[in-house]
mmCIF file of C-alpha atoms in Angstrom:
data_model
loop_
_atom_site.group_PDB
_atom_site.id
_atom_site.type_symbol
_atom_site.label_atom_id
_atom_site.label_comp_id
_atom_site.label_asym_id
_atom_site.label_seq_id
_atom_site.Cartn_x
_atom_site.Cartn_y
_atom_site.Cartn_z
ATOM 1 C CA UNK A 377 -53.412 -18.485 56.753
ATOM 2 C CA UNK A 378 -53.031 -18.038 53.056
ATOM 3 C CA UNK A 379 -54.743 -14.644 52.960
ATOM 4 C CA UNK A 380 -52.893 -13.661 56.148
ATOM 5 C CA UNK A 381 -49.588 -14.528 54.315
ATOM 6 C CA UNK A 382 -50.739 -12.509 51.251
ATOM 7 C CA UNK A 383 -51.646 -9.442 53.583
ATOM 8 C CA UNK A 384 -48.185 -9.563 55.245
ATOM 9 C CA UNK A 385 -46.425 -10.068 52.036
ATOM 10 C CA UNK A 386 -48.211 -6.915 50.541
ATOM 11 C CA UNK A 387 -47.197 -4.584 53.528
ATOM 12 C CA UNK A 388 -43.661 -5.787 53.069
ATOM 13 C CA UNK A 389 -43.753 -4.775 49.422
ATOM 14 C CA UNK A 390 -45.407 -1.446 50.311
ATOM 15 C CA UNK A 391 -42.762 -0.796 52.660
ATOM 16 C CA UNK A 392 -39.996 -1.463 50.081
ATOM 17 C CA UNK A 393 -41.102 1.383 47.964
ATOM 18 C CA UNK A 394 -43.596 3.548 50.363
ATOM 19 C CA UNK A 395 -42.650 6.816 48.745
ATOM 20 C CA UNK A 396 -42.895 5.777 45.274
ATOM 21 C CA UNK A 397 -46.284 4.456 45.952
ATOM 22 C CA UNK A 398 -47.561 7.599 47.698
ATOM 23 C CA UNK A 399 -46.316 9.545 45.020
ATOM 24 C CA UNK A 400 -48.106 7.557 42.427
ATOM 25 C CA UNK A 401 -44.970 6.305 40.876
ATOM 26 C CA UNK A 402 -44.251 2.831 42.356
ATOM 27 C CA UNK A 403 -41.478 0.444 41.206
ATOM 28 C CA UNK A 404 -42.553 -1.885 38.346
ATOM 29 C CA UNK A 405 -41.598 -4.952 40.238
ATOM 30 C CA UNK A 406 -43.365 -3.795 43.625
ATOM 31 C CA UNK A 407 -46.495 -2.794 41.620
ATOM 32 C CA UNK A 408 -46.738 -5.994 39.674
ATOM 33 C CA UNK A 409 -45.976 -8.185 42.784
ATOM 34 C CA UNK A 410 -48.767 -6.367 44.806
ATOM 35 C CA UNK A 411 -51.407 -6.416 41.951
ATOM 36 C CA UNK A 412 -50.703 -10.281 41.512
ATOM 37 C CA UNK A 413 -51.270 -10.935 45.237
ATOM 38 C CA UNK A 414 -54.490 -8.965 45.216
ATOM 39 C CA UNK A 415 -55.724 -10.921 42.183
ATOM 40 C CA UNK A 416 -54.696 -14.384 43.384
ATOM 41 C CA UNK A 417 -55.809 -13.911 47.035
ATOM 42 C CA UNK A 418 -59.007 -11.649 46.360
ATOM 43 C CA UNK A 419 -57.526 -8.955 48.514
ATOM 44 C CA UNK A 420 -57.850 -5.200 48.287
ATOM 45 C CA UNK A 421 -54.720 -3.615 47.531
ATOM 46 C CA UNK A 422 -53.390 -0.020 46.377
ATOM 47 C CA UNK A 423 -54.129 -1.453 42.852
ATOM 48 C CA UNK A 424 -56.957 -3.874 43.187
ATOM 49 C CA UNK A 425 -60.009 -3.445 45.213
ATOM 50 C CA UNK A 426 -62.797 -5.833 43.864
ATOM 51 C CA UNK A 427 -65.025 -7.008 46.594
ATOM 52 C CA UNK A 428 -66.493 -10.151 45.324
ATOM 53 C CA UNK A 429 -66.013 -12.792 42.647
ATOM 54 C CA UNK A 430 -68.618 -14.244 40.338
ATOM 55 C CA UNK A 431 -67.733 -18.166 39.655
ATOM 56 C CA UNK A 432 -68.471 -19.116 35.999
ATOM 57 C CA UNK A 433 -67.993 -22.386 33.924
ATOM 58 C CA UNK A 434 -66.481 -22.234 30.648
ATOM 59 C CA UNK A 435 -65.549 -25.050 28.153
ATOM 60 C CA UNK A 436 -61.801 -25.523 27.359
ATOM 61 C CA UNK A 437 -60.160 -28.147 25.384
ATOM 62 C CA UNK A 438 -63.634 -29.852 25.422
ATOM 63 C CA UNK A 439 -63.512 -29.943 29.271
ATOM 64 C CA UNK A 440 -65.725 -27.709 31.528
ATOM 65 C CA UNK A 441 -63.595 -25.382 33.779
ATOM 66 C CA UNK A 442 -64.549 -23.223 36.603
ATOM 67 C CA UNK A 443 -63.215 -19.752 36.875
ATOM 68 C CA UNK A 444 -63.625 -16.802 39.322
ATOM 69 C CA UNK A 445 -64.098 -13.386 37.769
ATOM 70 C CA UNK A 446 -63.741 -10.208 39.927
ATOM 71 C CA UNK A 447 -66.963 -8.398 40.448
ATOM 72 C CA UNK A 448 -66.582 -4.425 40.987
ATOM 73 C CA UNK A 449 -68.574 -2.566 43.644
ATOM 74 C CA UNK A 450 -71.750 -1.512 41.743
ATOM 75 C CA UNK A 451 -71.861 2.192 40.976
ATOM 76 C CA UNK A 452 -73.828 4.487 43.959
ATOM 77 C CA UNK A 453 -73.248 1.683 46.489
ATOM 78 C CA UNK A 454 -70.616 2.976 49.129
ATOM 79 C CA UNK A 455 -68.261 0.766 50.900
ATOM 80 C CA UNK A 456 -69.553 1.877 54.439
ATOM 81 C CA UNK A 457 -73.097 0.632 53.300
ATOM 82 C CA UNK A 458 -71.718 -2.839 52.852
ATOM 83 C CA UNK A 459 -68.970 -3.179 55.304
ATOM 84 C CA UNK A 460 -69.691 -0.622 58.024
ATOM 85 C CA UNK A 461 -67.680 1.746 59.744
ATOM 86 C CA UNK A 462 -65.495 1.669 62.731
ATOM 87 C CA UNK A 463 -63.417 4.014 64.778
ATOM 88 C CA UNK A 464 -60.098 1.849 64.929
ATOM 89 C CA UNK A 465 -57.347 2.462 62.209
ATOM 90 C CA UNK A 466 -55.576 -0.405 60.820
ATOM 91 C CA UNK A 467 -52.114 -0.921 59.771
ATOM 92 C CA UNK A 468 -49.103 1.772 59.366
ATOM 93 C CA UNK A 469 -48.934 1.793 55.360
ATOM 94 C CA UNK A 470 -52.249 3.471 54.748
ATOM 95 C CA UNK A 471 -55.337 1.344 56.247
ATOM 96 C CA UNK A 472 -57.241 1.232 53.082
ATOM 97 C CA UNK A 473 -54.894 -0.957 51.522
ATOM 98 C CA UNK A 474 -54.985 -3.586 54.138
ATOM 99 C CA UNK A 475 -58.728 -3.766 54.618
ATOM 100 C CA UNK A 476 -59.771 -7.493 53.898
ATOM 101 C CA UNK A 477 -62.696 -8.278 51.780
ATOM 102 C CA UNK A 478 -66.059 -8.653 53.515
ATOM 103 C CA UNK A 479 -68.280 -11.717 53.306
ATOM 104 C CA UNK A 480 -71.472 -10.544 51.250
ATOM 105 C CA UNK A 481 -74.811 -12.285 50.407
ATOM 106 C CA UNK A 482 -74.809 -14.359 47.280
ATOM 107 C CA UNK A 483 -77.741 -12.357 46.122
ATOM 108 C CA UNK A 484 -76.180 -9.111 46.241
ATOM 109 C CA UNK A 485 -73.779 -9.686 43.369
ATOM 110 C CA UNK A 486 -75.154 -12.981 42.048
ATOM 111 C CA UNK A 487 -71.881 -14.741 42.383
ATOM 112 C CA UNK A 488 -69.416 -16.709 44.644
ATOM 113 C CA UNK A 489 -68.153 -14.219 47.393
ATOM 114 C CA UNK A 490 -64.525 -13.932 48.384
ATOM 115 C CA UNK A 491 -64.696 -14.863 52.042
ATOM 116 C CA UNK A 492 -62.798 -12.674 54.599
ATOM 117 C CA UNK A 493 -63.713 -11.030 57.888
ATOM 118 C CA UNK A 494 -65.436 -7.625 57.964
ATOM 119 C CA UNK A 495 -62.954 -4.551 57.940
ATOM 120 C CA UNK A 496 -62.901 -2.767 61.180
ATOM 121 C CA UNK A 497 -62.718 0.366 59.359
ATOM 122 C CA UNK A 498 -63.441 1.889 56.020
ATOM 123 C CA UNK A 499 -60.823 3.045 53.544
ATOM 124 C CA UNK A 500 -60.465 6.767 52.882
ATOM 125 C CA UNK A 501 -61.669 6.165 49.419
ATOM 126 C CA UNK A 502 -62.811 3.284 47.293
ATOM 127 C CA UNK A 503 -60.398 2.268 44.700
ATOM 128 C CA UNK A 504 -61.607 1.060 41.195
ATOM 129 C CA UNK A 505 -61.155 -2.854 40.947
ATOM 130 C CA UNK A 506 -58.810 -2.314 37.904
ATOM 131 C CA UNK A 507 -55.037 -1.653 38.334
ATOM 132 C CA UNK A 508 -54.506 2.025 38.774
ATOM 133 C CA UNK A 509 -54.442 3.910 35.170
ATOM 134 C CA UNK A 510 -51.163 5.117 33.967
ATOM 135 C CA UNK A 511 -52.042 6.385 30.435
ATOM 136 C CA UNK A 512 -48.391 7.110 29.758
ATOM 137 C CA UNK A 513 -47.681 3.689 29.244
ATOM 138 C CA UNK A 514 -50.694 2.400 27.393
ATOM 139 C CA UNK A 515 -48.818 2.136 24.098
ATOM 140 C CA UNK A 516 -46.019 -0.090 25.777
ATOM 141 C CA UNK A 517 -46.100 -3.623 26.913
ATOM 142 C CA UNK A 518 -43.712 -3.034 29.771
ATOM 143 C CA UNK A 519 -45.484 -3.652 32.980
ATOM 144 C CA UNK A 520 -48.659 -4.372 31.416
ATOM 145 C CA UNK A 521 -48.378 -8.251 31.864
ATOM 146 C CA UNK A 522 -47.988 -10.292 34.828
ATOM 147 C CA UNK A 523 -44.723 -12.179 35.609
ATOM 148 C CA UNK A 524 -46.099 -15.639 34.092
ATOM 149 C CA UNK A 525 -47.113 -14.090 31.026
ATOM 150 C CA UNK A 526 -43.782 -12.099 30.407
ATOM 151 C CA UNK A 527 -41.925 -15.523 31.089
ATOM 152 C CA UNK A 528 -44.062 -17.242 28.329
ATOM 153 C CA UNK A 529 -43.363 -14.453 25.979
ATOM 154 C CA UNK A 530 -39.681 -14.929 26.554
ATOM 155 C CA UNK A 531 -39.703 -18.594 26.140
ATOM 156 C CA UNK A 532 -41.616 -18.108 22.656
ATOM 157 C CA UNK A 533 -39.342 -15.271 21.493
ATOM 158 C CA UNK A 534 -36.319 -17.655 22.286
ATOM 159 C CA UNK A 535 -37.714 -20.730 20.999
ATOM 160 C CA UNK A 536 -37.166 -22.397 24.174
ATOM 161 C CA UNK A 537 -39.349 -25.214 25.160
ATOM 162 C CA UNK A 538 -41.922 -24.348 28.088
ATOM 163 C CA UNK A 539 -41.336 -26.082 31.383
ATOM 164 C CA UNK A 540 -44.262 -27.641 32.834
ATOM 165 C CA UNK A 541 -45.280 -24.724 35.217
ATOM 166 C CA UNK A 542 -45.884 -22.670 32.178
ATOM 167 C CA UNK A 543 -47.025 -25.205 29.676
ATOM 168 C CA UNK A 544 -49.829 -26.202 31.982
ATOM 169 C CA UNK A 545 -51.483 -22.521 31.296
ATOM 170 C CA UNK A 546 -51.398 -23.121 27.533
ATOM 171 C CA UNK A 547 -54.092 -25.152 25.552
ATOM 172 C CA UNK A 548 -53.851 -25.377 21.915
ATOM 173 C CA UNK A 549 -51.312 -22.871 21.826
ATOM 174 C CA UNK A 550 -53.631 -20.283 23.695
ATOM 175 C CA UNK A 551 -53.871 -18.959 27.311
ATOM 176 C CA UNK A 552 -56.928 -17.821 29.167
ATOM 177 C CA UNK A 553 -56.640 -14.205 30.072
ATOM 178 C CA UNK A 554 -58.367 -11.467 32.280
ATOM 179 C CA UNK A 555 -57.823 -8.163 30.347
ATOM 180 C CA UNK A 556 -58.351 -4.753 31.845
ATOM 181 C CA UNK A 557 -59.206 -2.191 29.274
ATOM 182 C CA UNK A 558 -59.325 1.543 29.003
ATOM 183 C CA UNK A 559 -63.029 1.098 28.143
ATOM 184 C CA UNK A 560 -65.282 -1.774 26.792
ATOM 185 C CA UNK A 561 -66.881 -0.100 23.697
ATOM 186 C CA UNK A 562 -67.481 -2.010 20.740
ATOM 187 C CA UNK A 563 -64.659 -0.390 18.802
ATOM 188 C CA UNK A 564 -62.261 -1.464 21.694
ATOM 189 C CA UNK A 565 -63.237 -4.903 21.659
ATOM 190 C CA UNK A 566 -63.000 -5.160 17.864
ATOM 191 C CA UNK A 567 -59.362 -4.165 18.120
ATOM 192 C CA UNK A 568 -58.727 -7.006 20.380
ATOM 193 C CA UNK A 569 -60.364 -9.446 18.058
ATOM 194 C CA UNK A 570 -58.239 -8.171 15.187
ATOM 195 C CA UNK A 571 -55.312 -9.937 16.979
ATOM 196 C CA UNK A 572 -57.375 -13.068 17.339
ATOM 197 C CA UNK A 573 -58.553 -12.467 20.960
ATOM 198 C CA UNK A 574 -61.612 -14.709 21.700
ATOM 199 C CA UNK A 575 -63.918 -13.132 24.257
ATOM 200 C CA UNK A 576 -65.206 -15.945 26.643
ATOM 201 C CA UNK A 577 -67.154 -13.777 29.025
ATOM 202 C CA UNK A 578 -67.508 -10.027 29.855
ATOM 203 C CA UNK A 579 -68.562 -9.040 33.401
ATOM 204 C CA UNK A 580 -71.562 -6.578 33.521
ATOM 205 C CA UNK A 581 -69.358 -4.104 35.651
ATOM 206 C CA UNK A 582 -65.963 -2.694 35.322
ATOM 207 C CA UNK A 583 -63.699 -2.680 32.382
ATOM 208 C CA UNK A 584 -62.753 -6.375 32.426
ATOM 209 C CA UNK A 585 -62.858 -8.957 29.856
ATOM 210 C CA UNK A 586 -62.043 -12.758 30.092
ATOM 211 C CA UNK A 587 -60.793 -14.374 26.782
ATOM 212 C CA UNK A 588 -58.301 -16.529 24.983
ATOM 213 C CA UNK A 589 -55.343 -15.598 22.942
ATOM 214 C CA UNK A 590 -52.437 -17.089 21.209
ATOM 215 C CA UNK A 591 -49.016 -17.124 23.071
ATOM 216 C CA UNK A 592 -47.304 -15.731 20.135
ATOM 217 C CA UNK A 593 -49.454 -12.729 19.938
ATOM 218 C CA UNK A 594 -49.215 -11.823 23.627
ATOM 219 C CA UNK A 595 -46.709 -9.067 23.260
ATOM 220 C CA UNK A 596 -48.119 -7.175 20.224
ATOM 221 C CA UNK A 597 -51.606 -7.776 22.332
ATOM 222 C CA UNK A 598 -50.217 -6.167 25.399
ATOM 223 C CA UNK A 599 -49.071 -2.982 23.302
ATOM 224 C CA UNK A 600 -52.273 -2.131 22.279
ATOM 225 C CA UNK A 601 -53.237 1.349 23.786
ATOM 226 C CA UNK A 602 -56.779 0.224 24.972
ATOM 227 C CA UNK A 603 -55.047 -2.581 27.063
ATOM 228 C CA UNK A 604 -54.150 -1.526 30.571
ATOM 229 C CA UNK A 605 -53.080 -4.681 32.287
ATOM 230 C CA UNK A 606 -53.122 -8.505 31.258
ATOM 231 C CA UNK A 607 -53.021 -11.431 33.820
ATOM 232 C CA UNK A 608 -53.460 -15.377 33.695
ATOM 233 C CA UNK A 609 -57.453 -16.155 34.427
ATOM 234 C CA UNK A 610 -56.623 -19.191 36.999
ATOM 235 C CA UNK A 611 -58.958 -21.894 37.620
ATOM 236 C CA UNK A 612 -61.504 -21.704 40.607
ATOM 237 C CA UNK A 613 -60.004 -23.328 43.705
#
């Protein structure tokens, strides 16, 4: 029921700015909301299309914590070879966006798989798992953080005490993040570390890294040209 609700919500958001999305110039609030729904509910959207998640255990505050990390479709493997193809079209807002994630064997990607029914028809093209590239904003922080992180930054800048719903994400002044980068070259990772970013894990595919960063440095971090999008790394359900 949760994934059904999320897909319905995504369709509603698409309808709000359908022209802008089709032209590659979506509204910031619509893009961010769709991206966050895709990440939270493991759904393929216009801006996210990972097909599975790997479950990892990290140590935070001296306690073990399970997290789920998106895994990208391996290079050279087509969507059709895993999900199959069909003759029916789905949805009126571009059926590739609304395809649910298919269940795959654990041995294929070596991780916990996001469980959904097999899609009835393949998307017209396979998106990357990272939010769509928009190089024009890489040196700006606007639109590069999810709403929770933006709220954290606002509270810190205004010296406002964090409410419980925000404070629970902070441990020793730091937050655990998923960071999408332009690339994962050593030089790029070094730029992150210069701002105090602590790499916890780095998936073997894609340009995603998981790590910790001081809340006070979030804004400066998101302004780095190598950073494409930053969101909270949430605990495994």
